[in-house]
């Protein structure tokens, strides 16, 4: 059995805010020069009042199904990677299921912060291998504008809202295509360097994101390099086999470092962080959808995905489109 990536989709809220606009609107002591120089971010999309993780996720899912040419009643499982769910329960996945009119089946949310989409790919493939599902919607959807501290310039400038989705279809014939392998890690000893304080089960805190950027940066470079090597070695592939790097979009400096490590020219690295900022679990499926739609990623291409986020969690996945 191979989990084939049959379609991709994305959704971005209509409202776009450039760096200078953001600084002015939120009264932040920052500048386009600082944000762009440290992160590569030029602008971000911000959700409207009525939008939620499930409404954005449903929009991305519909587009992925349409692109795959798969009818909604073929979907038998939905996994939503999110750390900004509509509510503690029902899950965002159950809400998406109802919103797109999928038949009752398996649906659940998964929390692995910015690594959520890679985790969800791995869990989807496991479900498919076990025989529990043949067609899985894997969605990453986030509204970080609701959990950032808009008075903390060191974090609020980094994030944006959006959703991305892929449809995985089980195939017993196509052995060359599909998800080749996934590699997941977590180390909870580093929980406090990137976290959302508070929440329904906590004893305090305001439910806002806190990050020691420099610490996260240090872990990012070494852990992502190691997990990328792990993915290539597991498939006995040389880095030259990789056609596209589709990294989590947190910071252009980290993305560039990973591209250099793989010896990939910049045009083989899919970058959206400049326009989307960091959309956490949505960033990889949004980047996949963009590069598939504009014809960069073609059938047969080998795509390497990698991410690191709160937990700490980190991981990589290799797929042949
Ligand atoms: N505008 C202007 N100045 C700022 C801003 C801002 N928006 N933010 C911070 N500064 C100042 C700081 O106050 C500090 O000033 P000081 O030297 O006078 O104290 C100075 O800039 C340097 O701050 P640092 O935090 O050390 O800046 P750094 O070079 O580390 O860049 C950044 C910060 C961009 C956050 C970087 O550390 C980074 O990208 N880290 C990785 C983040 C990441 O990858 N996260 C991934 C996962 S996210 C998730 O899982 C949800």
GROMACS .gro file of C-alpha atoms and ligand atoms in nm:
model
  372
    1UNK     CA    1   0.000   0.000   0.000
    2UNK     CA    2   0.120   0.346  -0.085
    3UNK     CA    3  -0.038   0.671   0.042
    4UNK     CA    4  -0.054   0.882  -0.274
    5UNK     CA    5  -0.081   1.262  -0.243
    6UNK     CA    6  -0.378   1.296  -0.478
    7UNK     CA    7  -0.455   1.666  -0.430
    8UNK     CA    8  -0.354   1.980  -0.241
    9UNK     CA    9  -0.545   2.289  -0.136
   10UNK     CA   10  -0.496   2.610   0.056
   11UNK     CA   11  -0.689   2.897   0.208
   12UNK     CA   12  -0.566   3.239   0.316
   13UNK     CA   13  -0.785   3.505   0.478
   14UNK     CA   14  -0.853   3.807   0.262
   15UNK     CA   15  -0.699   4.068   0.491
   16UNK     CA   16  -0.327   4.124   0.426
   17UNK     CA   17  -0.111   4.334   0.656
   18UNK     CA   18   0.237   4.453   0.557
   19UNK     CA   19   0.505   4.506   0.824
   20UNK     CA   20   0.468   4.884   0.842
   21UNK     CA   21   0.089   4.860   0.855
   22UNK     CA   22   0.114   4.601   1.134
   23UNK     CA   23   0.348   4.824   1.336
   24UNK     CA   24   0.116   5.122   1.296
   25UNK     CA   25  -0.206   4.933   1.365
   26UNK     CA   26  -0.083   4.762   1.682
   27UNK     CA   27   0.140   5.047   1.803
   28UNK     CA   28   0.455   4.831   1.790
   29UNK     CA   29   0.809   4.965   1.819
   30UNK     CA   30   0.934   4.771   1.518
   31UNK     CA   31   1.010   4.825   1.151
   32UNK     CA   32   0.981   4.659   0.814
   33UNK     CA   33   1.362   4.656   0.802
   34UNK     CA   34   1.394   4.461   1.131
   35UNK     CA   35   1.124   4.208   1.049
   36UNK     CA   36   1.238   4.152   0.693
   37UNK     CA   37   1.606   4.136   0.785
   38UNK     CA   38   1.564   3.886   1.072
   39UNK     CA   39   1.291   3.667   0.924
   40UNK     CA   40   1.224   3.740   0.555
   41UNK     CA   41   0.859   3.819   0.640
   42UNK     CA   42   0.702   4.105   0.438
   43UNK     CA   43   0.334   4.053   0.517
   44UNK     CA   44   0.083   3.813   0.671
   45UNK     CA   45  -0.286   3.726   0.625
   46UNK     CA   46  -0.512   3.778   0.926
   47UNK     CA   47  -0.845   3.603   0.978
   48UNK     CA   48  -1.168   3.800   0.995
   49UNK     CA   49  -1.377   3.792   1.311
   50UNK     CA   50  -1.609   3.516   1.192
   51UNK     CA   51  -1.334   3.288   1.060
   52UNK     CA   52  -1.215   2.986   1.256
   53UNK     CA   53  -0.965   2.703   1.217
   54UNK     CA   54  -1.250   2.481   1.097
   55UNK     CA   55  -1.391   2.728   0.843
   56UNK     CA   56  -1.046   2.785   0.692
   57UNK     CA   57  -0.962   2.413   0.709
   58UNK     CA   58  -1.287   2.326   0.532
   59UNK     CA   59  -1.206   2.571   0.251
   60UNK     CA   60  -0.860   2.420   0.203
   61UNK     CA   61  -1.006   2.068   0.214
   62UNK     CA   62  -1.267   2.144  -0.052
   63UNK     CA   63  -0.995   2.276  -0.283
   64UNK     CA   64  -0.775   1.969  -0.225
   65UNK     CA   65  -1.066   1.732  -0.302
   66UNK     CA   66  -1.153   1.927  -0.615
   67UNK     CA   67  -0.793   1.922  -0.735
   68UNK     CA   68  -0.772   1.547  -0.668
   69UNK     CA   69  -1.102   1.482  -0.846
   70UNK     CA   70  -1.216   1.289  -0.539
   71UNK     CA   71  -1.578   1.310  -0.420
   72UNK     CA   72  -1.630   1.411  -0.058
   73UNK     CA   73  -1.811   1.085   0.022
   74UNK     CA   74  -1.493   0.890  -0.057
   75UNK     CA   75  -1.320   1.047   0.245
   76UNK     CA   76  -1.313   0.802   0.536
   77UNK     CA   77  -1.083   0.986   0.779
   78UNK     CA   78  -0.999   1.348   0.861
   79UNK     CA   79  -0.698   1.454   1.064
   80UNK     CA   80  -0.658   1.820   1.155
   81UNK     CA   81  -0.324   1.944   1.282
   82UNK     CA   82  -0.390   2.258   1.484
   83UNK     CA   83  -0.298   2.431   1.807
   84UNK     CA   84  -0.571   2.692   1.762
   85UNK     CA   85  -0.884   2.471   1.754
   86UNK     CA   86  -1.231   2.628   1.742
   87UNK     CA   87  -1.293   2.475   2.085
   88UNK     CA   88  -1.147   2.210   2.318
   89UNK     CA   89  -1.418   1.984   2.181
   90UNK     CA   90  -1.581   1.897   1.946
   91UNK     CA   91  -1.260   1.861   1.751
   92UNK     CA   92  -1.190   2.092   1.460
   93UNK     CA   93  -1.177   1.775   1.246
   94UNK     CA   94  -1.535   1.683   1.339
   95UNK     CA   95  -1.643   2.038   1.256
   96UNK     CA   96  -1.466   2.019   0.919
   97UNK     CA   97  -1.633   1.685   0.851
   98UNK     CA   98  -1.975   1.841   0.899
   99UNK     CA   99  -1.886   2.159   0.709
  100UNK     CA  100  -1.773   1.978   0.393
  101UNK     CA  101  -2.050   1.718   0.414
  102UNK     CA  102  -1.821   1.416   0.456
  103UNK     CA  103  -1.989   1.095   0.573
  104UNK     CA  104  -1.948   0.999   0.939
  105UNK     CA  105  -1.604   0.843   0.975
  106UNK     CA  106  -1.290   0.881   1.174
  107UNK     CA  107  -1.199   1.242   1.261
  108UNK     CA  108  -0.961   1.386   1.519
  109UNK     CA  109  -0.726   1.677   1.595
  110UNK     CA  110  -0.356   1.645   1.651
  111UNK     CA  111  -0.139   1.885   1.851
  112UNK     CA  112   0.228   1.910   1.753
  113UNK     CA  113   0.254   2.287   1.691
  114UNK     CA  114   0.448   2.374   1.377
  115UNK     CA  115   0.537   2.005   1.320
  116UNK     CA  116   0.166   1.916   1.322
  117UNK     CA  117   0.133   1.857   0.948
  118UNK     CA  118   0.427   1.613   0.936
  119UNK     CA  119   0.283   1.429   1.240
  120UNK     CA  120  -0.058   1.418   1.070
  121UNK     CA  121   0.092   1.276   0.749
  122UNK     CA  122   0.256   1.001   0.953
  123UNK     CA  123  -0.063   0.919   1.144
  124UNK     CA  124  -0.266   0.918   0.822
  125UNK     CA  125  -0.028   0.676   0.655
  126UNK     CA  126  -0.037   0.449   0.963
  127UNK     CA  127  -0.417   0.443   0.949
  128UNK     CA  128  -0.401   0.355   0.583
  129UNK     CA  129  -0.145   0.078   0.639
  130UNK     CA  130  -0.361  -0.069   0.915
  131UNK     CA  131  -0.657  -0.084   0.677
  132UNK     CA  132  -0.863   0.163   0.885
  133UNK     CA  133  -0.887   0.416   0.602
  134UNK     CA  134  -0.834   0.437   0.226
  135UNK     CA  135  -0.886   0.810   0.170
  136UNK     CA  136  -0.766   1.059   0.431
  137UNK     CA  137  -0.790   1.437   0.443
  138UNK     CA  138  -0.486   1.579   0.620
  139UNK     CA  139  -0.532   1.943   0.715
  140UNK     CA  140  -0.317   2.202   0.889
  141UNK     CA  141  -0.513   2.510   0.998
  142UNK     CA  142  -0.416   2.786   1.238
  143UNK     CA  143  -0.530   3.124   1.368
  144UNK     CA  144  -0.225   3.241   1.559
  145UNK     CA  145  -0.353   3.600   1.550
  146UNK     CA  146  -0.582   3.488   1.837
  147UNK     CA  147  -0.301   3.353   2.060
  148UNK     CA  148  -0.014   3.595   2.004
  149UNK     CA  149   0.046   3.873   2.253
  150UNK     CA  150  -0.008   4.183   2.038
  151UNK     CA  151   0.204   4.385   2.280
  152UNK     CA  152   0.508   4.156   2.240
  153UNK     CA  153   0.693   4.268   1.927
  154UNK     CA  154   0.936   3.973   1.948
  155UNK     CA  155   0.658   3.722   1.865
  156UNK     CA  156   0.348   3.889   1.721
  157UNK     CA  157   0.525   4.001   1.403
  158UNK     CA  158   0.619   3.644   1.315
  159UNK     CA  159   0.283   3.475   1.264
  160UNK     CA  160  -0.006   3.467   1.018
  161UNK     CA  161  -0.334   3.278   0.969
  162UNK     CA  162  -0.425   3.021   0.705
  163UNK     CA  163  -0.497   2.658   0.621
  164UNK     CA  164  -0.361   2.393   0.388
  165UNK     CA  165  -0.478   2.041   0.307
  166UNK     CA  166  -0.381   1.729   0.117
  167UNK     CA  167  -0.590   1.427   0.019
  168UNK     CA  168  -0.414   1.094   0.062
  169UNK     CA  169  -0.548   0.803  -0.143
  170UNK     CA  170  -0.440   0.440  -0.083
  171UNK     CA  171  -0.297   0.263  -0.386
  172UNK     CA  172  -0.182  -0.098  -0.405
  173UNK     CA  173  -0.041  -0.064  -0.756
  174UNK     CA  174   0.160   0.260  -0.766
  175UNK     CA  175   0.473   0.155  -0.576
  176UNK     CA  176   0.691   0.441  -0.700
  177UNK     CA  177   0.470   0.729  -0.587
  178UNK     CA  178   0.338   0.847  -0.253
  179UNK     CA  179   0.470   0.895   0.097
  180UNK     CA  180   0.807   0.716   0.118
  181UNK     CA  181   0.877   0.767   0.487
  182UNK     CA  182   0.821   0.997   0.783
  183UNK     CA  183   1.032   1.060   1.091
  184UNK     CA  184   0.890   1.215   1.405
  185UNK     CA  185   1.050   1.337   1.727
  186UNK     CA  186   0.955   1.518   2.047
  187UNK     CA  187   1.157   1.631   2.348
  188UNK     CA  188   0.935   1.774   2.621
  189UNK     CA  189   1.234   1.892   2.824
  190UNK     CA  190   1.234   2.202   2.604
  191UNK     CA  191   0.864   2.279   2.658
  192UNK     CA  192   0.924   2.620   2.809
  193UNK     CA  193   1.117   2.778   2.519
  194UNK     CA  194   0.807   2.779   2.296
  195UNK     CA  195   0.466   2.747   2.453
  196UNK     CA  196   0.116   2.881   2.490
  197UNK     CA  197   0.061   2.963   2.855
  198UNK     CA  198  -0.269   2.870   3.007
  199UNK     CA  199  -0.557   2.690   2.843
  200UNK     CA  200  -0.854   2.490   2.967
  201UNK     CA  201  -0.656   2.243   3.178
  202UNK     CA  202  -0.397   2.481   3.320
  203UNK     CA  203  -0.363   2.646   3.656
  204UNK     CA  204  -0.297   2.991   3.516
  205UNK     CA  205  -0.168   3.204   3.233
  206UNK     CA  206  -0.340   3.406   2.969
  207UNK     CA  207  -0.343   3.158   2.680
  208UNK     CA  208  -0.079   3.352   2.488
  209UNK     CA  209   0.223   3.237   2.293
  210UNK     CA  210   0.569   3.282   2.448
  211UNK     CA  211   0.893   3.205   2.270
  212UNK     CA  212   1.265   3.232   2.338
  213UNK     CA  213   1.343   3.294   1.971
  214UNK     CA  214   1.717   3.253   1.999
  215UNK     CA  215   1.688   2.919   2.181
  216UNK     CA  216   1.438   2.787   1.928
  217UNK     CA  217   1.664   2.900   1.645
  218UNK     CA  218   1.959   2.709   1.794
  219UNK     CA  219   1.758   2.385   1.822
  220UNK     CA  220   1.603   2.435   1.477
  221UNK     CA  221   1.924   2.431   1.279
  222UNK     CA  222   2.075   2.119   1.441
  223UNK     CA  223   1.755   1.914   1.479
  224UNK     CA  224   1.629   1.982   1.127
  225UNK     CA  225   1.968   1.893   0.978
  226UNK     CA  226   1.967   1.562   1.168
  227UNK     CA  227   1.610   1.464   1.076
  228UNK     CA  228   1.667   1.546   0.709
  229UNK     CA  229   1.971   1.315   0.710
  230UNK     CA  230   1.760   1.050   0.881
  231UNK     CA  231   1.495   1.071   0.607
  232UNK     CA  232   1.747   1.046   0.325
  233UNK     CA  233   1.937   0.759   0.486
  234UNK     CA  234   1.617   0.563   0.556
  235UNK     CA  235   1.548   0.566   0.181
  236UNK     CA  236   1.912   0.515   0.076
  237UNK     CA  237   1.885   0.843  -0.115
  238UNK     CA  238   2.152   1.102  -0.177
  239UNK     CA  239   2.059   1.466  -0.122
  240UNK     CA  240   2.095   1.519  -0.498
  241UNK     CA  241   1.779   1.307  -0.547
  242UNK     CA  242   1.562   1.576  -0.383
  243UNK     CA  243   1.374   1.790  -0.637
  244UNK     CA  244   1.200   2.020  -0.388
  245UNK     CA  245   1.250   2.120  -0.029
  246UNK     CA  246   0.917   2.226   0.123
  247UNK     CA  247   1.015   2.339   0.473
  248UNK     CA  248   0.807   2.473   0.757
  249UNK     CA  249   0.798   2.848   0.702
  250UNK     CA  250   0.917   3.012   1.024
  251UNK     CA  251   1.221   3.209   0.922
  252UNK     CA  252   1.401   3.258   0.591
  253UNK     CA  253   1.739   3.224   0.758
  254UNK     CA  254   1.654   2.870   0.879
  255UNK     CA  255   1.506   2.782   0.538
  256UNK     CA  256   1.819   2.907   0.357
  257UNK     CA  257   2.043   2.712   0.593
  258UNK     CA  258   1.852   2.391   0.517
  259UNK     CA  259   1.864   2.456   0.141
  260UNK     CA  260   2.241   2.504   0.162
  261UNK     CA  261   2.280   2.186   0.365
  262UNK     CA  262   2.101   1.991   0.092
  263UNK     CA  263   2.301   2.165  -0.181
  264UNK     CA  264   1.976   2.286  -0.339
  265UNK     CA  265   1.970   2.609  -0.541
  266UNK     CA  266   1.721   2.864  -0.396
  267UNK     CA  267   1.477   2.802  -0.684
  268UNK     CA  268   1.434   2.440  -0.562
  269UNK     CA  269   1.320   2.556  -0.218
  270UNK     CA  270   0.954   2.652  -0.185
  271UNK     CA  271   0.927   2.977   0.014
  272UNK     CA  272   0.603   3.138   0.131
  273UNK     CA  273   0.718   3.288   0.462
  274UNK     CA  274   0.771   3.625   0.292
  275UNK     CA  275   0.397   3.651   0.213
  276UNK     CA  276   0.231   3.419   0.469
  277UNK     CA  277   0.463   3.461   0.774
  278UNK     CA  278   0.459   3.158   1.007
  279UNK     CA  279   0.124   2.978   0.981
  280UNK     CA  280   0.245   2.691   1.203
  281UNK     CA  281   0.083   2.357   1.102
  282UNK     CA  282  -0.064   2.516   0.789
  283UNK     CA  283   0.264   2.635   0.641
  284UNK     CA  284   0.379   2.315   0.466
  285UNK     CA  285   0.044   2.218   0.306
  286UNK     CA  286  -0.004   2.582   0.198
  287UNK     CA  287   0.340   2.579   0.035
  288UNK     CA  288   0.270   2.241  -0.128
  289UNK     CA  289  -0.060   2.371  -0.266
  290UNK     CA  290   0.102   2.684  -0.406
  291UNK     CA  291   0.391   2.498  -0.574
  292UNK     CA  292   0.162   2.227  -0.714
  293UNK     CA  293  -0.085   2.482  -0.848
  294UNK     CA  294   0.176   2.699  -1.022
  295UNK     CA  295   0.333   2.391  -1.184
  296UNK     CA  296   0.661   2.382  -0.995
  297UNK     CA  297   0.601   2.045  -0.824
  298UNK     CA  298   0.515   1.789  -1.092
  299UNK     CA  299   0.420   1.424  -1.080
  300UNK     CA  300   0.731   1.215  -1.019
  301UNK     CA  301   0.915   1.487  -0.821
  302UNK     CA  302   1.076   1.391  -0.489
  303UNK     CA  303   0.967   1.635  -0.218
  304UNK     CA  304   1.133   1.667   0.122
  305UNK     CA  305   0.930   1.829   0.400
  306UNK     CA  306   1.067   1.926   0.743
  307UNK     CA  307   0.945   2.118   1.047
  308UNK     CA  308   1.021   2.207   1.407
  309UNK     CA  309   0.786   2.359   1.661
  310UNK     CA  310   0.662   2.375   2.017
  311UNK     CA  311   0.710   2.064   2.227
  312UNK     CA  312   0.975   2.068   2.110
  313UNK     CA  313   0.855   1.856   1.822
  314UNK     CA  314   1.032   1.806   1.492
  315UNK     CA  315   1.014   1.578   1.193
  316UNK     CA  316   1.057   1.517   0.822
  317UNK     CA  317   0.872   1.333   0.547
  318UNK     CA  318   0.971   1.229   0.196
  319UNK     CA  319   0.711   1.192  -0.077
  320UNK     CA  320   0.714   1.127  -0.448
  321UNK     CA  321   0.435   1.321  -0.616
  322LIG     N1  322   1.132   4.475   1.608
  322LIG     C1  323   1.241   4.539   1.649
  322LIG     N2  324   1.325   4.486   1.743
  322LIG     C2  325   1.292   4.366   1.795
  322LIG     C3  326   1.177   4.296   1.755
  322LIG     C4  327   1.094   4.356   1.657
  322LIG     N3  328   0.983   4.297   1.610
  322LIG     N4  329   1.171   4.180   1.823
  322LIG     C5  330   1.278   4.175   1.903
  322LIG     N5  331   1.352   4.289   1.887
  322LIG     C6  332   1.476   4.325   1.953
  322LIG     C7  333   1.493   4.259   2.086
  322LIG     O1  334   1.428   4.332   2.187
  322LIG     C8  335   1.643   4.258   2.102
  322LIG     O2  336   1.683   4.385   2.144
  322LIG     P1  337   1.802   4.403   2.251
  322LIG     O3  338   1.923   4.345   2.184
  322LIG     O4  339   1.807   4.551   2.271
  322LIG     O5  340   1.760   4.325   2.371
  322LIG     C9  341   1.695   4.240   1.960
  322LIG     O6  342   1.585   4.277   1.874
  322LIG    C10  343   1.738   4.098   1.930
  322LIG     O7  344   1.637   4.005   1.972
  322LIG     P2  345   1.653   3.852   1.951
  322LIG     O8  346   1.529   3.783   1.999
  322LIG     O9  347   1.781   3.804   2.008
  322LIG    O10  348   1.660   3.845   1.792
  322LIG     P3  349   1.699   3.725   1.698
  322LIG    O11  350   1.809   3.765   1.609
  322LIG    O12  351   1.716   3.596   1.773
  322LIG    O13  352   1.570   3.711   1.604
  322LIG    C11  353   1.377   3.567   1.582
  322LIG    C12  354   1.445   3.678   1.662
  322LIG    C13  355   1.348   3.621   1.444
  322LIG    C14  356   1.249   3.531   1.653
  322LIG    C15  357   1.469   3.444   1.570
  322LIG    O14  358   1.524   3.413   1.695
  322LIG    C16  359   1.398   3.322   1.517
  322LIG    O15  360   1.356   3.318   1.404
  322LIG     N6  361   1.388   3.214   1.598
  322LIG    C17  362   1.326   3.090   1.553
  322LIG    C18  363   1.179   3.096   1.560
  322LIG    C19  364   1.123   2.967   1.506
  322LIG    O16  365   1.180   2.904   1.418
  322LIG     N7  366   1.012   2.921   1.556
  322LIG    C20  367   0.969   2.793   1.500
  322LIG    C21  368   0.859   2.739   1.545
  322LIG     S1  369   0.726   2.846   1.587
  322LIG    C22  370   0.609   2.742   1.657
  322LIG    O17  371   0.630   2.626   1.677
  322LIG    C23  372   0.480   2.799   1.699
   0.00000   0.00000   0.00000
